[in-house]
Amino acid sequence: MTVSNVINDHPHVRRATREKVLEAMARLDYRVNAAARNLRKGRTGTICLAIPQVNSPYYGRLAATIITAAERHNLRVSIKQTDGSPEKEMEALSLSRNRLYDGLILSVAGMGQADAERLKADHPVVILGDRIFGGPVDHVAMPNLDASRAATRHLINRGCRRVVFLCGSLEEVDTSSLRLAGYRLALEDAGLPPDPALIQQVGGLGMRDGAQRAREMAESGLEFDGVFCVTDSLAMGVLRGLADAGVRAPDQVKVIGFDNVEESEFFIPSLSTVDPDHDGMAERAVDFLTRRIEQTEPSTRHEEFVGGFSVVTRESTGG
Amino acid sequence: MTVSNVINDHPHVRRATREKVLEAMARLDYRVNAAARNLRKGRTGTICLAIPQVNSPYYGRLAATIITAAERHNLRVSIKQTDGSPEKEMEALSLSRNRLYDGLILSVAGMGQADAERLKADHPVVILGDRIFGGPVDHVAMPNLDASRAATRHLINRGCRRVVFLCGSLEEVDTSSLRLAGYRLALEDAGLPPDPALIQQVGGLGMRDGAQRAREMAESGLEFDGVFCVTDSLAMGVLRGLADAGVRAPDQVKVIGFDNVEESEFFIPSLSTVDPDHDGMAERAVDFLTRRIEQTEPSTRHEEFVGGFSVVTRESTGG
DNA sequence: GTGAAAGCGCTAACAT
DNA sequence: ATGTTAGCGCTTTCAC
């Protein structure tokens, strides 16, 4: 029908005809059926973002940035919460392959390097995060090593000699283990001896975990004058836990986090932290994905992008 | 084809046939095409959640709860960020009417009571929030009046006599104005005189706004010994601003917020607040929506649900 | 500049 | 228990 031409703003429609059509559409309260259009076009105009949870300062920010970036490419975003479970991550993958989505941005937390092959498919996928490197897909990663090294150095430069590394579970390759490597390098750079007692693992990466562990460390008599936490949530929890235990930050113990979450600026004391280039990474991820969506020939070249970062100095490390 | 019966687990398929089909599917790496299924079924299995932003403690939590609740109904959730602009809210509405979504949960921040009629359509919509009452759709609202009254009373019971009400812009009907009414009632209940100087409006509802206004109030010489903030973000900002100005909370000024955001428990001092029944409200919203989606006859009866709440006492009002 | 025909991949309804 | 037919509403192609 000519109707279709009108709807899609095709040029070769006479003015009078166009207006007649528009009038009829208005009169009948006509709406294009998106499902039919999707079927015909083989595109849905929607991508899926799979993240462990929306409701965390870090992933919330990630989601917001990605939605905004996707909008610029005229893509909508459907969010799937995976809780960091490999099953749900695979589920997101399979929904996307079912052409429910034009592509998938998967922030891996559950799947490991071993699952890399399962990502292989002729369907656009971008991996976000620190668990699958060199996989058969494009990948956007944090500057883990360099940033952790810089954060630890920051504490050392401020006089810390016994720096705790507070992290989640350490697998072969993941956020915590990559950051641990940076921490170790910084100690080495400064000629400080590593001490296994200073490497503290907790079950989760939330404020509650940080608060509890900080209290335990203070009460156990562990000697430490600095804490590098792998997330800001953990770090804010630590500040809270230290306060509970009567330890003053930054006088007695200096604390630095990672993520530069909005809250960190307003916490008391305000939190020094690593500020990764969230926006740049999110944009790059959407960019990689749209490029894959648009490309017709499958290619075996896969992109890897590591974001930039800066260290933000605030009260928790002495201003 | 029998294939369809296999895929959809229809009962009348012989075991051998089913397995032959499954084998062939595996061999060909067959995937059902979701777009075609959507077209045929007239359902997409996806609902849209339109909120101002995902990246805020409050809306993030709302989004998380709704996604989880929707999952239980086998619905996926696509998120649209509206920035609180009426245009984008209308856009979400129209995408949903285009049958891109089975229904819409719209957290209104931009549209006002005047736009209520535009919601009228034969398509499932649930309104969340404090701006459109008695509209032609189901509605889930906060217990604004009662909860604000209780929060203000809490401060008064703890000895406050000059309680600031800190809010965003006051329109005819919105979160701030509804909560203001509760605040006024509590003052009246206690026989305290209202003072216009104690009603403080700020541009946004974030931590930055709260911090800045708190510093201004402290420096201006305004006399006050309590602050009721319409959001926790605002309240945490106030705590920060008071600290900057050298005012001790809760000794000199007590502060209470609204939302019981995760961070409030760990802030220093931890924040007393109103805990609305977020989960209950989110579930009810999804519930209303699925009921509309399933119903065949259009009905003119529209549901209204007001959530429950409790007051959480923490350090910022003296423990 | 307009319209007719075909088909995207699926499933509901109806044979067999 | 399996196969056949038809059609969801759109857009692409091609004829006029």
XYZ file of C-alpha atoms (C1' of nucleotides) in Angstrom:
670
model
C 0.000 0.000 0.000
C 0.832 3.604 -0.330
C 0.108 3.798 3.360
C 3.417 2.188 4.093
C 5.200 4.778 2.040
C 3.546 7.537 3.986
C 4.399 6.002 7.330
C 8.024 5.575 6.437
C 8.365 9.012 4.930
C 9.168 7.774 1.490
C 9.716 10.601 -0.930
C 7.530 9.621 -3.862
C 4.130 10.354 -2.457
C 2.004 13.203 -3.593
C 1.166 15.788 -0.992
C -2.574 15.359 -1.315
C -2.372 11.585 -1.042
C -0.157 11.783 1.986
C -2.602 14.038 3.755
C -5.538 11.874 2.922
C -3.721 8.916 4.400
C -2.703 10.799 7.513
C -6.249 11.961 8.002
C -7.559 8.423 7.740
C -4.932 7.180 10.163
C -5.933 9.757 12.702
C -9.614 9.014 12.235
C -9.181 5.274 12.690
C -6.658 5.730 15.480
C -4.341 3.539 13.468
C -1.087 2.268 14.982
C 1.595 0.400 13.133
C 2.071 -3.056 14.527
C 5.608 -3.310 15.743
C 5.603 -7.104 15.848
C 4.742 -7.379 12.167
C 7.321 -4.825 11.250
C 9.946 -6.661 13.269
C 9.153 -9.904 11.552
C 9.365 -8.425 8.118
C 12.526 -6.453 8.778
C 14.311 -9.132 10.727
C 15.181 -6.489 13.309
C 13.539 -5.654 16.575
C 15.260 -2.372 17.350
C 15.862 -3.676 20.853
C 19.037 -4.911 22.456
C 19.356 -6.776 25.705
C 21.556 -5.728 28.584
C 22.287 -8.572 30.965
C 23.706 -7.492 34.325
C 23.731 -9.073 37.770
C 21.342 -6.487 39.250
C 20.070 -3.043 38.350
C 19.835 -1.954 41.908
C 23.438 -1.285 42.740
C 25.258 1.994 42.341
C 27.672 0.466 39.881
C 25.362 -1.516 37.643
C 22.703 1.143 37.871
C 25.071 3.653 36.443
C 26.188 1.219 33.783
C 22.592 0.554 32.787
C 21.774 4.245 32.636
C 24.739 5.035 30.439
C 24.072 2.167 28.102
C 20.407 3.024 27.725
C 21.341 6.567 26.853
C 24.018 5.490 24.393
C 21.673 2.970 22.772
C 19.037 5.636 22.374
C 21.399 7.604 20.216
C 21.487 4.620 17.874
C 17.703 4.347 17.985
C 17.854 1.166 19.985
C 15.738 0.290 22.965
C 17.145 -1.684 25.867
C 15.610 -4.603 27.642
C 17.226 -5.469 30.950
C 17.737 -8.958 32.226
C 18.968 -9.460 35.774
C 21.259 -12.449 36.010
C 22.222 -12.382 39.713
C 25.628 -13.373 38.413
C 24.397 -16.868 37.685
C 25.853 -18.576 34.612
C 22.486 -20.153 33.790
C 20.736 -16.816 33.547
C 23.578 -15.409 31.529
C 23.207 -18.233 29.046
C 19.483 -17.657 29.005
C 19.997 -14.050 27.959
C 22.256 -15.283 25.204
C 19.691 -17.670 23.914
C 16.835 -15.154 23.976
C 18.978 -12.867 21.918
C 19.773 -15.622 19.455
C 16.061 -16.240 19.128
C 15.965 -12.842 17.501
C 14.033 -11.336 20.322
C 16.865 -8.823 20.407
C 19.171 -7.479 17.765
C 22.108 -8.047 20.057
C 23.293 -8.551 23.598
C 25.575 -6.711 25.967
C 26.522 -9.222 28.595
C 28.179 -8.161 31.794
C 29.643 -11.455 32.868
C 29.853 -12.338 36.509
C 28.970 -15.991 36.487
C 30.359 -17.515 33.324
C 34.074 -18.144 33.273
C 36.811 -18.430 30.728
C 35.781 -22.033 30.194
C 32.419 -20.936 28.841
C 33.980 -18.688 26.242
C 33.188 -21.038 23.382
C 29.522 -21.021 24.137
C 29.443 -17.388 23.147
C 30.396 -18.327 19.647
C 27.515 -17.742 17.318
C 26.560 -15.702 14.391
C 24.760 -13.175 16.533
C 25.966 -9.819 17.870
C 27.319 -10.032 21.410
C 29.583 -7.756 23.400
C 31.093 -8.902 26.655
C 31.558 -6.426 29.445
C 33.713 -7.246 32.402
C 36.671 -9.106 33.672
C 36.029 -12.749 33.207
C 36.300 -13.717 29.591
C 39.291 -12.495 27.678
C 40.159 -13.389 24.123
C 36.755 -14.951 23.587
C 35.015 -15.176 20.225
C 33.301 -11.809 20.725
C 34.041 -8.130 21.213
C 35.057 -7.217 24.722
C 35.128 -4.069 26.839
C 37.110 -4.247 30.060
C 38.104 -2.129 33.029
C 41.670 -0.901 33.398
C 42.011 -3.226 36.358
C 45.709 -3.673 36.684
C 46.855 -0.120 36.117
C 44.060 1.428 38.135
C 44.596 -0.863 41.109
C 48.275 -0.208 41.030
C 47.598 3.525 41.017
C 45.088 3.295 43.858
C 47.470 1.301 46.022
C 50.301 3.661 45.186
C 48.072 6.534 46.218
C 47.724 5.014 49.694
C 51.432 4.312 49.925
C 52.266 7.844 48.870
C 50.068 9.089 51.678
C 52.136 7.172 54.178
C 50.409 3.813 54.425
C 52.690 0.862 55.009
C 50.213 -1.892 55.878
C 47.609 -1.788 53.139
C 44.711 -4.229 53.228
C 43.354 -5.475 49.906
C 39.637 -6.086 50.369
C 37.982 -8.118 47.670
C 35.347 -10.678 46.790
C 36.041 -14.269 45.949
C 39.221 -14.804 43.954
C 38.791 -16.994 40.891
C 41.383 -17.571 38.200
C 40.285 -14.575 36.213
C 37.893 -12.037 37.627
C 37.646 -8.516 38.954
C 39.165 -9.310 42.310
C 42.084 -11.336 41.025
C 42.978 -8.807 38.332
C 42.956 -6.006 40.860
C 44.968 -8.059 43.296
C 47.710 -8.242 40.693
C 47.794 -4.440 40.489
C 47.895 -4.176 44.269
C 50.862 -6.551 44.412
C 52.737 -4.632 41.761
C 52.313 -1.397 43.690
C 53.678 -2.980 46.872
C 56.593 -4.292 44.896
C 57.167 -0.902 43.274
C 57.424 0.604 46.750
C 59.528 -2.198 48.172
C 56.880 -3.140 50.706
C 56.684 -6.788 51.733
C 53.456 -8.577 50.797
C 51.584 -10.040 53.739
C 48.876 -12.668 53.117
C 47.072 -11.530 56.250
C 46.368 -8.250 54.493
C 44.451 -9.908 51.691
C 40.889 -10.019 52.899
C 38.164 -11.787 50.983
C 34.466 -11.328 51.662
C 31.431 -13.104 50.297
C 29.739 -10.209 48.533
C 30.725 -6.793 47.282
C 28.100 -4.754 49.113
C 28.207 -2.282 51.952
C 27.112 -4.824 54.500
C 30.071 -7.083 53.680
C 32.514 -4.215 53.967
C 31.115 -2.970 57.256
C 31.213 -6.350 58.870
C 34.720 -7.200 57.761
C 36.039 -3.806 58.865
C 34.676 -4.364 62.347
C 36.203 -7.821 62.443
C 39.583 -6.560 61.302
C 39.593 -3.771 63.856
C 38.649 -6.100 66.660
C 41.053 -8.862 65.645
C 44.036 -6.657 66.289
C 45.199 -6.870 62.696
C 47.657 -4.070 62.078
C 46.759 -1.933 59.063
C 46.769 1.715 58.109
C 45.194 1.599 54.660
C 42.446 -0.294 52.822
C 42.041 -0.622 49.079
C 38.564 -1.958 48.337
C 37.642 -3.396 44.969
C 34.328 -1.519 44.970
C 33.026 1.729 46.411
C 30.156 -0.070 48.093
C 32.638 -2.198 49.956
C 34.635 0.926 50.823
C 31.643 2.831 52.173
C 30.822 -0.216 54.244
C 34.395 -0.218 55.548
C 34.136 3.429 56.556
C 30.981 2.597 58.410
C 32.550 -0.445 60.079
C 35.628 1.495 61.150
C 33.433 4.171 62.666
C 31.521 1.486 64.557
C 34.814 0.141 65.901
C 35.991 3.597 66.929
C 38.730 3.770 64.312
C 39.103 7.190 62.753
C 39.397 7.553 58.993
C 41.548 8.965 57.520
C 43.667 9.678 60.642
C 44.264 6.080 61.650
C 43.289 4.240 58.506
C 42.996 5.587 54.970
C 40.462 4.065 52.595
C 40.161 4.097 48.830
C 37.496 2.473 46.661
C 36.901 1.715 43.023
C 34.062 2.928 40.737
C 33.472 6.558 41.750
C 29.862 5.963 42.486
C 27.754 9.074 43.059
C 27.384 8.435 46.773
C 31.126 8.390 47.363
C 31.338 12.138 46.974
C 28.825 12.751 49.751
C 29.753 10.059 52.200
C 31.228 11.184 55.507
C 34.160 11.157 55.107
C 33.948 11.497 51.340
C 35.568 8.563 49.606
C 38.718 8.633 47.529
C 38.329 6.272 44.644
C 39.289 5.172 41.174
C 37.110 6.772 38.541
C 36.987 4.506 35.523
C 35.743 6.087 32.341
C 32.274 4.609 32.657
C 30.783 6.627 29.891
C 33.564 5.825 27.483
C 33.262 2.139 28.182
C 29.494 2.075 27.873
C 29.619 3.973 24.651
C 32.268 1.721 23.270
C 30.212 -1.336 24.123
C 27.161 0.014 22.325
C 29.396 1.034 19.477
C 30.868 -2.425 19.086
C 27.416 -3.908 19.186
C 25.826 -1.641 16.626
C 28.730 -2.244 14.332
C 28.125 -5.983 14.577
C 24.421 -5.513 14.049
C 24.976 -3.514 10.924
C 27.653 -5.669 9.411
C 26.460 -8.278 6.947
C 29.508 -10.502 6.591
C 30.489 -12.409 9.699
C 34.023 -11.594 10.705
C 36.373 -13.463 12.970
C 38.299 -10.380 14.071
C 37.200 -9.401 17.546
C 37.770 -6.116 19.259
C 39.138 -5.603 22.728
C 38.829 -2.261 24.509
C 40.222 -1.268 27.884
C 38.848 1.935 29.368
C 40.770 4.805 30.911
C 40.685 5.916 34.536
C 41.749 8.543 37.041
C 42.257 8.576 40.804
C 39.940 10.906 42.702
C 41.364 12.206 45.960
C 38.898 12.917 48.748
C 38.741 12.964 52.532
C 39.056 9.243 53.185
C 42.710 9.357 52.201
C 43.373 12.711 53.789
C 41.867 15.077 51.196
C 4.000 -28.840 11.541
C 4.487 -31.249 14.317
C 7.589 -29.267 15.067
C 5.511 -26.542 16.622
C 3.861 -29.069 18.883
C 7.211 -30.306 20.050
C 8.509 -26.839 20.722
C 5.479 -25.879 22.715
C 5.372 -29.116 24.680
C 2.010 -30.120 23.387
C 0.926 -33.440 24.806
C -0.045 -35.375 21.690
C 3.343 -36.155 20.261
C 4.842 -39.604 20.229
C 8.074 -40.002 22.064
C 10.003 -41.182 19.029
C 8.762 -38.317 16.884
C 9.590 -35.776 19.507
C 13.110 -37.044 19.738
C 13.577 -37.071 16.020
C 12.462 -33.464 15.888
C 14.684 -32.453 18.752
C 17.621 -34.146 17.123
C 17.013 -32.316 13.875
C 16.673 -29.015 15.723
C 19.986 -29.564 17.417
C 21.654 -30.565 14.174
C 20.430 -27.540 12.281
C 20.986 -25.248 15.250
C 17.389 -24.206 14.876
C 16.001 -21.307 16.905
C 12.389 -20.244 17.047
C 11.922 -16.785 15.663
C 10.500 -14.685 18.432
C 9.298 -11.941 16.123
C 7.127 -14.328 14.132
C 5.736 -15.857 17.264
C 4.947 -12.423 18.655
C 3.131 -11.475 15.496
C 1.095 -14.615 15.448
C 0.232 -14.534 19.127
C -0.424 -10.849 19.358
C 1.740 -10.790 22.461
C 5.354 -9.884 22.890
C 5.917 -11.157 26.411
C 7.595 -7.859 27.191
C 6.339 -4.931 29.211
C 7.828 -1.489 29.374
C 8.841 0.282 32.544
C 9.148 4.022 32.100
C 10.987 5.801 34.899
C 12.898 9.069 35.100
C 16.282 7.369 35.519
C 17.564 3.931 36.444
C 20.597 5.274 38.152
C 19.155 6.516 41.395
C 18.805 4.537 44.583
C 15.063 4.884 44.509
C 14.265 4.146 40.887
C 16.963 1.526 40.717
C 15.292 -0.367 43.481
C 11.918 0.088 41.877
C 13.231 -1.247 38.582
C 14.856 -4.246 40.236
C 11.711 -5.177 42.104
C 9.513 -4.805 39.070
C 11.812 -6.865 36.873
C 11.774 -9.619 39.447
C 8.019 -9.491 39.854
C 7.503 -9.484 36.095
C 9.751 -12.498 35.738
C 7.395 -14.452 37.902
C 4.700 -13.757 35.329
C 7.056 -14.740 32.515
C 7.328 -11.194 31.327
C 10.470 -9.417 30.276
C 10.985 -5.737 31.025
C 12.245 -3.062 28.717
C 13.283 0.130 30.430
C 12.728 3.581 29.076
C 14.331 6.536 30.811
C 12.086 9.577 30.670
C 14.137 12.141 32.618
C 10.774 13.170 33.986
C 9.877 14.793 30.688
C 6.223 14.584 29.640
C 7.229 14.084 26.005
C 9.238 10.971 26.734
C 6.495 9.676 28.959
C 4.052 10.022 26.095
C 6.531 8.339 23.801
C 6.651 5.294 26.053
C 2.892 5.222 25.969
C 2.790 5.270 22.235
C 5.430 2.568 21.794
C 3.390 0.388 24.045
C 0.246 1.065 22.054
C 2.124 0.071 18.941
C 2.155 -3.373 20.447
C 5.846 -3.343 20.958
C 4.958 -4.139 24.548
C 2.096 -5.975 26.146
C 1.692 -3.183 28.630
C 3.280 -0.222 30.353
C 4.144 0.684 33.906
C 4.597 4.400 33.904
C 6.190 6.186 36.798
C 4.965 9.689 36.167
C 7.122 12.646 36.981
C 6.470 14.942 34.067
C 2.862 14.535 33.055
C 0.307 16.184 35.250
C -3.296 15.705 36.161
C -4.231 17.595 33.017
C -2.738 14.871 30.857
C -4.817 12.172 32.501
C -7.116 11.822 29.518
C -4.289 11.059 27.182
C -3.758 7.834 29.042
C -7.144 6.660 27.957
C -6.787 3.819 25.512
C -7.620 0.238 25.119
C -4.159 -0.833 26.137
C -2.857 -1.992 29.517
C -1.256 0.794 31.539
C -0.528 1.164 35.211
C 0.478 4.488 36.673
C 2.976 4.612 39.484
C 3.464 7.744 41.481
C 1.898 10.819 42.854
C 0.810 12.884 39.964
C -2.246 11.461 38.353
C -5.079 10.412 40.578
C -8.426 9.138 39.433
C -7.193 8.762 35.868
C -8.585 6.262 33.377
C -6.049 3.615 34.428
C -4.967 1.539 37.394
C -2.826 3.409 39.865
C -0.329 2.501 42.582
C 0.637 5.282 44.953
C 2.825 5.933 47.972
C 1.256 6.456 51.392
C 2.386 10.060 51.194
C 0.158 11.780 53.636
C 0.200 9.282 56.458
C 3.883 8.507 56.133
C 4.914 12.157 56.106
C 2.758 12.840 59.074
C 4.399 9.953 60.914
C 7.908 11.046 59.963
C 7.303 14.572 61.136
C 5.699 13.315 64.317
C 8.775 11.170 64.886
C 10.967 14.286 64.890
C 8.573 16.138 67.148
C 8.455 13.232 69.579
C 12.240 13.355 69.728
C 12.080 16.955 70.858
C 12.244 18.933 67.648
C 10.265 22.174 67.631
C 11.527 23.860 64.474
C 11.246 21.241 61.758
C 12.326 22.086 58.234
C 10.418 20.471 55.363
C 12.870 19.990 52.512
C 11.339 19.214 49.164
C 11.513 19.632 45.415
C 9.313 21.895 43.382
C 5.736 22.097 44.622
C 3.133 21.614 41.915
C -0.577 21.236 42.482
C -0.327 17.487 42.889
C 2.998 15.765 43.257
C 5.227 13.987 45.709
C 6.397 17.136 47.438
C 3.011 18.743 47.807
C 1.369 15.577 49.072
C 4.079 15.128 51.676
C 3.874 18.758 52.658
C 0.260 18.184 53.599
C 1.317 15.370 55.941
C 3.994 17.545 57.478
C 1.475 20.307 58.132
C -0.954 17.927 59.749
C 1.743 16.671 62.121
C 2.630 20.203 63.182
C -1.030 20.894 63.756
C -1.438 17.658 65.730
C 1.357 18.818 68.018
C 0.134 22.379 68.262
C 3.286 23.754 66.655
C 2.925 26.940 64.606
C 3.705 26.580 60.895
C 6.489 28.815 59.644
C 6.882 29.432 55.899
C 10.630 29.939 56.394
C 10.883 26.285 57.335
C 9.552 25.102 53.992
C 12.607 24.759 51.826
C 12.361 23.943 48.144
C 15.321 22.826 46.047
C 15.669 22.271 42.330
C 16.421 18.565 42.333
C 16.034 15.672 44.701
C 19.637 14.465 44.724
C 22.379 14.495 47.309
C 24.037 17.527 45.829
C 20.880 19.592 46.238
C 20.493 18.525 49.847
C 24.108 19.209 50.753
C 24.085 22.655 49.263
C 20.833 23.724 50.855
C 21.888 22.414 54.253
C 25.036 24.519 54.141
C 23.006 27.553 53.116
C 20.504 27.040 55.907
C 23.220 26.621 58.506
C 25.036 29.715 57.347
C 21.923 31.843 56.976
C 21.233 31.644 60.682
C 17.867 29.976 60.159
C 16.804 28.407 63.422
C 15.927 24.718 63.083
C 16.435 21.521 65.028
C 14.954 18.958 62.650
C 14.736 18.288 58.933
C 12.232 16.063 57.158
C 13.442 15.415 53.621
C 11.170 14.066 50.925
C 13.850 11.628 49.748
C 16.743 9.768 51.318
C 19.149 11.162 48.737
C 18.214 14.649 49.817
C 18.606 13.605 53.455
C 22.052 12.105 52.982
C 23.040 15.287 51.218
C 21.732 17.264 54.189
C 23.796 15.195 56.605
C 26.814 15.907 54.477
C 26.030 19.616 54.271
C 25.481 19.907 58.011
C 28.825 18.213 58.633
C 30.469 20.680 56.263
C 28.930 23.537 58.218
C 30.037 22.086 61.537
C 26.530 21.261 62.702
C 26.296 17.960 64.557
C 23.563 15.481 63.714
C 21.651 14.264 65.603
C 22.763 16.373 68.614
C 21.949 19.761 67.155
C 19.728 18.823 64.252
C 17.831 15.588 63.660
C 17.239 14.384 60.138
C 14.762 11.935 58.654
C 14.376 10.867 55.046
C 11.923 8.965 52.897
C 12.461 5.759 50.878
C 14.749 3.607 53.042
C 17.326 3.300 50.362
C 20.069 0.724 50.985
C 22.727 3.356 51.586
C 20.797 4.983 54.396
C 21.608 2.132 56.749
C 25.343 2.591 56.285
C 25.614 6.327 56.136
C 27.402 8.061 58.994
C 25.271 8.791 60.895
C 22.858 6.155 59.688
C 19.659 7.700 58.428
C 16.233 7.405 59.997
C 13.645 7.192 57.281
C 10.236 6.154 56.104
C 10.249 2.663 54.668
C 7.438 2.378 52.148
C 6.484 -1.119 51.160
C 8.403 -1.008 47.887
C 8.051 -4.666 47.158
C 4.358 -4.672 47.826
C 3.821 -1.718 45.560
C 5.936 -3.100 42.743
C 4.187 -6.418 42.929
C 0.826 -4.794 42.951
C 1.709 -2.759 39.893
C 2.792 -5.841 37.963
C -0.277 -7.589 39.213
C -2.624 -4.884 37.980
C -0.878 -4.900 34.650
C -0.960 -8.643 34.078
C -4.599 -8.676 34.986
C -5.264 -6.065 32.319
C -3.164 -7.952 29.815
C -5.070 -11.129 30.402
C -8.520 -9.644 30.474
C -10.393 -9.735 27.218
C -13.284 -7.356 27.847
C -12.297 -3.748 28.361
C -13.532 -2.509 31.710
C -14.020 0.995 32.967
C -13.412 0.122 36.601
C -9.951 1.244 37.607
C -8.030 0.127 40.633
C -6.256 2.356 43.093
C -3.716 0.972 45.542
C -1.880 2.844 48.273
C 1.088 1.036 49.805
C 1.921 0.558 53.460
C 4.915 1.986 55.321
C 6.856 2.000 58.560
C 9.225 4.468 60.204
C 12.791 3.211 60.643
C 14.631 4.754 63.550
C 18.390 5.157 63.193
C 21.194 7.405 64.402
C 20.229 10.574 62.540
C 17.276 11.092 64.870
C 19.098 9.900 67.941
C 18.915 6.126 67.466
C 3.199 8.309 -7.943
C 0.352 4.299 -6.872
C -1.091 -0.446 -6.241
C -0.901 -5.728 -6.522
C 1.482 -9.755 -5.121
C 4.360 -12.327 -2.262
C 6.276 -13.821 1.879
C 8.807 -13.019 6.614
C 8.089 -17.729 10.474
C 5.001 -18.923 13.324
C 0.614 -21.238 15.431
C -4.692 -22.066 15.746
C -8.031 -24.639 13.650
C -9.130 -28.074 11.287
C -8.576 -32.394 8.661
C -6.828 -36.969 8.363
C -0.656 -38.567 16.495
C 0.504 -36.033 12.456
C -0.181 -32.996 8.447
C -2.611 -29.096 5.876
C -4.329 -24.554 5.448
C -4.616 -20.026 6.439
C -3.375 -15.678 8.093
C -1.142 -12.400 11.850
C 0.388 -6.953 9.490
C 3.938 -5.373 7.555
C 7.514 -4.125 3.672
C 10.000 -5.260 -0.654
C 9.630 -5.866 -5.451
C 7.885 -4.948 -9.397
C 4.199 -3.608 -12.657
C 1.553 -0.003 -14.075
